[in-house]
Coordinates of C-alpha atoms and ligand atoms in Angstrom, one line a residue:
E1 CA 50.1 -3.0 227.5
A2 CA 52.9 -0.5 227.9
P3 CA 56.3 -1.5 226.6
K4 CA 58.6 -3.0 229.1
S5 CA 61.7 -1.2 230.2
A6 CA 64.3 -2.1 232.7
L7 CA 63.7 -1.8 236.4
P8 CA 65.9 0.8 238.1
D9 CA 68.6 -0.5 240.4
Y10 CA 67.0 0.5 243.7
A11 CA 63.9 -1.5 242.7
N12 CA 65.5 -4.4 240.8
W13 CA 63.8 -6.8 243.2
K14 CA 60.3 -6.0 241.8
D15 CA 58.4 -8.5 239.6
E16 CA 59.1 -7.2 236.1
S17 CA 56.0 -8.8 234.7
A18 CA 53.7 -7.1 237.3
V19 CA 54.8 -3.5 236.8
I20 CA 54.9 -0.9 234.1
V21 CA 58.1 1.2 234.3
H22 CA 57.0 4.8 233.5
S23 CA 60.4 6.2 234.6
A24 CA 63.2 5.4 237.0
N25 CA 61.1 7.1 239.7
T26 CA 57.7 5.7 238.8
L27 CA 56.6 2.1 238.6
E28 CA 52.9 1.2 238.2
T29 CA 51.3 -2.1 239.2
R30 CA 49.6 -3.6 236.1
R31 CA 45.8 -3.6 236.5
G32 CA 45.6 -7.4 236.2
A33 CA 48.5 -7.9 238.7
I34 CA 46.4 -6.9 241.7
G35 CA 45.1 -10.4 242.2
S36 CA 42.2 -11.4 244.4
G37 CA 43.8 -11.5 247.8
V38 CA 43.8 -8.6 250.2
V39 CA 47.5 -7.8 250.5
T40 CA 49.4 -6.6 247.5
P41 CA 52.8 -8.4 247.4
S42 CA 55.6 -6.0 247.9
K43 CA 57.1 -7.2 244.5
H44 CA 54.0 -5.9 242.8
L45 CA 53.6 -2.6 244.7
Y46 CA 53.9 0.6 242.8
V47 CA 56.7 3.1 243.4
R48 CA 56.7 6.9 243.2
N49 CA 59.7 9.0 244.1
N50 CA 59.7 12.8 243.8
L51 CA 63.4 12.7 244.3
P52 CA 65.9 10.0 243.4
A53 CA 66.0 7.4 246.2
P54 CA 68.9 7.6 248.7
G55 CA 71.7 5.0 248.5
A56 CA 71.5 1.6 250.2
E57 CA 73.9 2.7 252.9
I58 CA 70.9 4.2 254.8
V59 CA 69.6 0.6 255.4
A60 CA 72.9 -0.9 256.3
D61 CA 72.4 -0.4 260.0
R62 CA 68.6 0.1 260.4
D63 CA 68.5 0.3 264.2
A64 CA 70.9 3.2 264.1
W65 CA 68.5 5.4 262.0
E66 CA 67.6 8.6 263.9
V67 CA 64.4 10.5 263.8
R68 CA 64.0 14.0 265.4
I69 CA 60.7 14.6 267.2
E70 CA 59.8 18.3 267.5
G71 CA 56.8 20.2 268.7
V72 CA 56.3 18.0 271.7
N73 CA 56.9 19.0 275.3
N74 CA 60.2 17.1 275.5
P75 CA 61.7 17.1 272.0
A76 CA 64.1 14.3 271.3
T77 CA 66.2 12.4 268.8
L78 CA 65.3 8.7 268.8
T79 CA 66.9 5.8 267.1
L80 CA 64.9 3.1 265.4
A81 CA 66.1 0.7 268.2
E82 CA 64.6 3.1 270.8
L83 CA 61.3 3.4 268.9
K84 CA 61.0 -0.4 268.9
E85 CA 61.0 -0.2 272.7
I86 CA 58.1 2.2 272.8
G87 CA 55.3 0.2 271.2
I88 CA 54.2 -1.8 268.2
E89 CA 51.1 -2.1 266.0
S90 CA 50.3 -3.4 262.6
V91 CA 47.8 -1.8 260.2
T92 CA 46.7 -2.9 256.8
A93 CA 46.1 0.2 254.6
V94 CA 45.7 1.3 251.0
L95 CA 48.7 3.3 249.7
Q96 CA 47.6 5.3 246.7
C97 CA 49.3 8.2 244.8
S98 CA 47.3 11.4 244.5
G99 CA 47.7 11.2 240.7
N100 CA 46.3 7.6 240.4
G101 CA 43.8 7.7 237.5
R102 CA 45.5 10.7 235.9
Q103 CA 45.5 8.9 232.6
F104 CA 41.8 9.3 232.2
F105 CA 41.8 13.2 232.4
T106 CA 41.4 14.7 228.9
H107 CA 43.0 18.1 229.4
G108 CA 46.4 16.4 229.5
P109 CA 47.7 17.1 233.0
G110 CA 51.5 16.6 233.1
G111 CA 53.1 14.1 235.4
T112 CA 53.0 10.3 235.4
Q113 CA 50.1 8.9 233.4
W114 CA 48.9 6.5 236.0
G115 CA 46.0 4.2 235.2
T116 CA 44.7 2.2 238.2
G117 CA 48.0 0.9 239.5
A118 CA 49.5 3.7 241.6
A119 CA 47.8 1.9 244.5
G120 CA 48.2 -1.2 246.6
C121 CA 47.0 -2.6 250.0
V122 CA 49.8 -3.4 252.4
V123 CA 50.6 -4.2 256.0
W124 CA 52.7 -1.7 257.9
T125 CA 54.2 -2.5 261.3
G126 CA 55.7 0.1 263.6
V127 CA 55.1 2.2 266.6
P128 CA 51.9 4.4 266.8
L129 CA 53.0 8.0 266.7
R130 CA 50.7 8.8 269.6
D131 CA 52.7 6.4 271.8
V132 CA 55.9 8.2 270.9
V133 CA 54.3 11.5 271.6
A134 CA 53.0 10.3 275.0
Q135 CA 56.5 9.3 275.9
L136 CA 57.8 12.8 275.1
G137 CA 55.3 14.6 277.2
G138 CA 52.5 15.2 274.7
V139 CA 52.0 17.6 271.8
K140 CA 52.9 21.2 272.6
E141 CA 49.8 23.4 272.8
G142 CA 48.7 25.1 269.7
M143 CA 50.2 22.7 267.2
E144 CA 47.8 22.0 264.3
Y145 CA 49.9 19.9 262.0
I146 CA 52.1 16.9 261.8
T147 CA 55.0 17.8 259.6
G148 CA 57.2 14.9 258.3
T149 CA 60.5 15.5 256.5
G150 CA 62.0 13.0 254.1
G151 CA 65.6 11.9 254.4
E152 CA 66.9 12.4 250.9
A153 CA 70.2 14.3 250.5
L154 CA 69.2 17.4 248.5
P155 CA 71.3 18.4 245.5
A156 CA 73.4 21.5 246.1
G157 CA 72.8 24.8 244.4
L158 CA 69.0 24.6 244.5
D159 CA 66.7 26.2 247.1
P160 CA 65.9 23.2 249.4
K161 CA 62.3 24.4 249.8
T162 CA 61.6 23.9 246.1
I163 CA 62.6 20.2 246.1
M164 CA 62.5 18.7 249.6
V165 CA 59.8 16.2 250.5
E166 CA 58.2 17.7 253.6
R167 CA 54.5 17.3 254.1
S168 CA 52.1 18.7 256.8
I169 CA 48.9 16.9 257.7
P170 CA 46.3 17.9 260.3
T171 CA 46.8 16.6 263.8
R172 CA 43.4 14.9 263.6
A173 CA 45.4 12.1 262.0
L174 CA 47.6 11.6 265.1
D175 CA 45.5 8.6 266.2
Q176 CA 46.1 6.7 263.0
A177 CA 49.7 7.7 262.3
I178 CA 52.5 5.1 262.5
L179 CA 56.3 5.2 262.3
A180 CA 56.7 2.0 260.3
W181 CA 59.8 -0.2 259.9
E182 CA 58.1 -3.3 258.3
L183 CA 56.2 -3.7 255.1
N184 CA 54.3 -7.0 254.6
D185 CA 56.2 -8.6 257.4
E186 CA 59.7 -7.8 256.1
A187 CA 62.1 -5.1 257.0
L188 CA 60.9 -2.0 255.1
P189 CA 62.7 -1.9 251.7
L190 CA 64.6 1.3 250.9
T191 CA 62.4 1.5 247.8
H192 CA 59.3 2.1 250.1
G193 CA 61.0 4.3 252.6
G194 CA 63.2 2.1 254.8
P195 CA 64.6 2.2 257.4
L196 CA 61.6 4.2 258.8
R197 CA 58.5 5.8 257.2
L198 CA 55.8 8.0 258.5
V199 CA 52.6 6.2 257.5
I200 CA 49.2 7.9 257.6
P201 CA 46.6 5.3 256.8
G202 CA 43.6 6.8 255.0
Y203 CA 45.7 9.6 253.5
Y204 CA 47.0 9.9 250.0
G205 CA 50.5 8.5 249.3
V206 CA 52.4 11.8 249.3
N207 CA 51.7 12.2 253.0
N208 CA 53.5 8.9 253.8
V209 CA 57.0 10.3 254.1
K210 CA 59.8 7.9 253.3
Y211 CA 63.2 7.6 255.2
V212 CA 61.6 10.0 257.6
K213 CA 64.2 12.1 259.5
Q214 CA 62.0 14.5 261.4
V215 CA 58.4 14.5 262.6
A216 CA 57.5 18.0 263.9
F217 CA 54.2 19.1 265.4
T218 CA 53.8 22.6 264.0
E219 CA 51.5 25.6 264.2
S220 CA 51.3 26.0 260.5
Q221 CA 51.9 24.0 257.3
T222 CA 55.4 23.8 256.0
D223 CA 56.3 26.3 253.2
A224 CA 58.0 23.6 251.2
K225 CA 56.8 23.7 247.6
I226 CA 55.4 20.1 247.7
Q227 CA 53.0 21.3 250.4
A228 CA 52.4 25.0 249.7
S229 CA 51.6 24.8 246.0
G230 CA 52.0 21.1 245.1
Y231 CA 49.3 18.5 245.6
R232 CA 46.5 21.1 245.6
I233 CA 43.2 20.7 243.9
R234 CA 42.4 23.7 241.6
D235 CA 40.7 24.4 238.4
V236 CA 42.4 23.7 235.1
G237 CA 44.8 26.5 234.3
V238 CA 45.1 27.8 237.8
K239 CA 48.4 27.8 239.7
G240 CA 48.8 26.0 243.0
A241 CA 48.4 28.0 246.3
P242 CA 48.1 27.3 250.0
D243 CA 44.4 28.1 250.2
Q244 CA 43.4 25.3 247.9
P245 CA 42.4 21.8 249.2
S246 CA 45.5 19.7 250.0
M247 CA 45.6 16.0 249.0
W248 CA 45.0 14.6 252.5
E249 CA 42.1 12.1 253.3
M250 CA 41.3 9.7 250.5
P251 CA 37.7 9.3 249.5
V252 CA 35.8 6.0 248.6
K253 CA 36.9 4.3 245.3
S254 CA 36.8 1.0 243.5
W255 CA 37.8 -0.5 240.1
V256 CA 37.5 -3.8 238.2
T257 CA 40.7 -5.8 237.9
A258 CA 39.5 -8.8 235.9
P259 CA 38.5 -9.7 233.2
L260 CA 40.0 -6.8 231.4
E261 CA 39.5 -7.3 227.7
K262 CA 37.7 -10.5 226.7
T263 CA 36.1 -13.5 228.1
R264 CA 34.1 -16.6 226.9
Q265 CA 30.3 -16.5 226.9
G266 CA 28.4 -18.1 229.8
H267 CA 29.5 -17.9 233.4
S268 CA 32.1 -15.4 234.3
R269 CA 33.3 -13.8 237.5
I270 CA 34.1 -10.1 237.7
H271 CA 36.8 -9.1 240.2
G272 CA 38.0 -5.8 241.6
V273 CA 39.0 -3.9 244.7
A274 CA 37.1 -1.4 246.8
F275 CA 38.0 0.8 249.7
G276 CA 36.5 3.6 251.8
G277 CA 39.8 5.7 252.0
N278 CA 39.7 7.3 255.4
N279 CA 36.3 5.8 256.1
P280 CA 35.3 2.2 256.4
L281 CA 33.8 0.6 253.3
D282 CA 30.2 -0.3 253.2
K283 CA 29.5 -1.9 249.9
V284 CA 30.4 -2.2 246.2
E285 CA 28.0 -2.6 243.2
V286 CA 28.9 -3.8 239.7
S287 CA 27.1 -2.9 236.5
V288 CA 27.6 -4.8 233.2
D289 CA 25.6 -2.2 231.2
G290 CA 27.7 0.9 231.8
G291 CA 25.9 2.0 234.9
K292 CA 22.2 1.6 233.9
T293 CA 21.6 -1.3 236.4
W294 CA 23.7 -2.4 239.4
L295 CA 24.1 -5.6 241.4
D296 CA 25.7 -5.9 244.8
A297 CA 29.1 -7.6 244.6
Q298 CA 30.4 -10.0 247.2
L299 CA 33.1 -8.6 249.4
L300 CA 35.9 -11.2 249.7
G301 CA 37.7 -11.6 253.0
P302 CA 39.3 -11.2 255.3
D303 CA 38.2 -7.8 256.5
M304 CA 41.5 -6.2 257.4
G305 CA 39.9 -3.0 258.9
R306 CA 38.9 0.5 258.1
F307 CA 42.0 1.4 256.0
A308 CA 42.3 -1.8 253.9
W309 CA 40.7 -2.5 250.6
R310 CA 38.3 -5.4 250.1
P311 CA 38.7 -7.5 246.9
F312 CA 35.2 -8.1 245.5
A313 CA 33.6 -10.6 243.0
L314 CA 30.4 -10.9 241.1
S315 CA 29.2 -13.9 239.1
V316 CA 27.5 -13.1 235.9
D317 CA 26.2 -14.9 232.8
L318 CA 27.1 -13.1 229.6
A319 CA 25.9 -13.7 226.1
P320 CA 28.3 -12.8 223.2
G321 CA 28.6 -9.0 222.7
E322 CA 30.3 -5.9 224.1
Y323 CA 29.9 -4.9 227.7
R324 CA 30.9 -1.8 229.7
I325 CA 31.8 -3.1 233.2
V326 CA 31.9 -0.6 236.0
S327 CA 32.0 -0.7 239.8
R328 CA 30.8 1.8 242.3
A329 CA 31.7 1.7 246.0
T330 CA 29.9 3.3 249.0
D331 CA 31.6 4.1 252.4
A332 CA 30.1 3.7 255.8
Q333 CA 29.0 7.4 255.9
G334 CA 27.0 6.9 252.7
N335 CA 29.5 8.7 250.3
I336 CA 29.2 7.1 246.9
Q337 CA 31.9 7.0 244.3
P338 CA 30.8 9.6 241.7
Q339 CA 30.1 8.9 238.0
N340 CA 32.4 11.7 236.9
R341 CA 35.8 12.9 238.0
T342 CA 36.4 16.5 239.4
E343 CA 38.4 18.2 236.7
N344 CA 41.5 19.8 238.1
E345 CA 44.8 21.1 236.9
R346 CA 47.1 18.4 238.1
G347 CA 44.8 15.4 237.5
Y348 CA 44.6 14.4 241.2
G349 CA 42.0 12.4 243.1
N350 CA 40.2 10.6 240.2
T351 CA 37.5 8.4 241.7
S352 CA 35.1 8.4 238.7
W353 CA 33.4 5.1 238.3
S354 CA 32.8 5.8 234.6
D355 CA 36.6 6.5 234.0
H356 CA 37.6 3.3 235.7
G357 CA 35.3 0.9 233.8
V358 CA 36.5 -1.7 231.3
T359 CA 35.1 -2.6 227.9
L360 CA 34.8 -6.3 227.6
T361 CA 34.3 -8.4 224.5
V362 CA 32.4 -11.7 225.1
S363 CA 32.6 -14.3 222.4
Ligands
MSS1 N1 58.7 10.3 250.6 C1 59.9 10.8 250.3 N2 60.8 10.9 251.3 N3 60.2 11.1 249.0 C2 59.3 10.9 248.0 O1 59.6 11.2 246.9 N4 57.0 10.4 247.4 C3 55.6 10.4 247.9 C4 55.5 9.4 249.1 N5 56.5 9.7 250.1 C5 58.0 10.5 248.4 C6 57.7 10.2 249.7 C7 54.6 10.0 246.9 S1 53.9 11.3 245.9 C8 53.9 8.8 246.9 S2 52.6 8.5 246.0 C9 54.4 7.7 247.9 O2 55.5 8.1 248.6 C10 54.7 6.5 247.0 O3 55.1 5.4 247.9 P1 55.8 4.1 247.3 O4 56.2 3.3 248.5 O5 54.7 3.4 246.6 O6 56.9 4.5 246.4 MO1 52.0 10.5 245.1 O7 50.6 11.1 246.1

């Protein structure tokens, strides 16, 4: 267990016993605090801010928040109140930071040393972006990306491109994109991007732009640093560049959440979570011998759809001893969680089942 430190003001409503405070901008959900239900309580959900969060004044009059929509045939500035008139949909989706699992890399990538808890499964409610676009005459021809801009006020004296949170994702994600104003059936907290957030279910956390002030359909990707060289998969020692894979769609992943250290001999139930990322989940297997033999785990309900995770459980009988418990998920396209992580400079995208195992002492 990491030592406790105080919750930052903008997140002081979090459950202190459920999170590890890495820094004022990074809170991680404890591995054992995920629970066995589908939805991660907002109070347990991790936080990752690349810039300090804006002040609470931006949620004082939520309906007055404005978002600029560009790259459509009839560009417009819409208030949150106007968006609410256009349409509404709820989606349950895994929100996961690109760097989740960074702690298991051995080359020592800098950045927050996330274990398993820079992830949660939450319910977003808002208007489908495709409905907004339809209302504004459709996407302009030749636009290949959806570029969302965060609403943080940028510190003066620095080149805005080097610090702003502006992300481009391929327009193939338009069907699943939502402009969300609710998280888990409550007004979207400032901590998680209120009053309005661009949510791209199935995509890594960084693409889910908080306090979104502009959504632009663009011909090319933004040249903001967070897109051009940040959040790119490259070999250890190599600098980030626009031709490297960007952290967009999430692949299949799972991990064990209980028991984590020890348990009594005899009957025991192993718990965890599994998700297909941008694909539906097919199944999850558990091994109590470090991956030599596998058993199908039971997927717990309800099934909240393609982008949600499924808690899973497996009943086992264990004699006293040491066990390496691992889980391995498969998505509906047959992609299987790999044994080993892909080494990369920044420690992104770790889905290794071996890294995510737990060593259990049974007595
Ligand atoms: N947005 C904005 N505006 N800002 C910032 O900073 N960050 C990112 C996203 N978005 C940001 C944004 C990240 S990076 C992440 S993960 C996410 O978000 C988180 O979320 P929450 O709610 O949890 O805090 Mo990594 O891939």
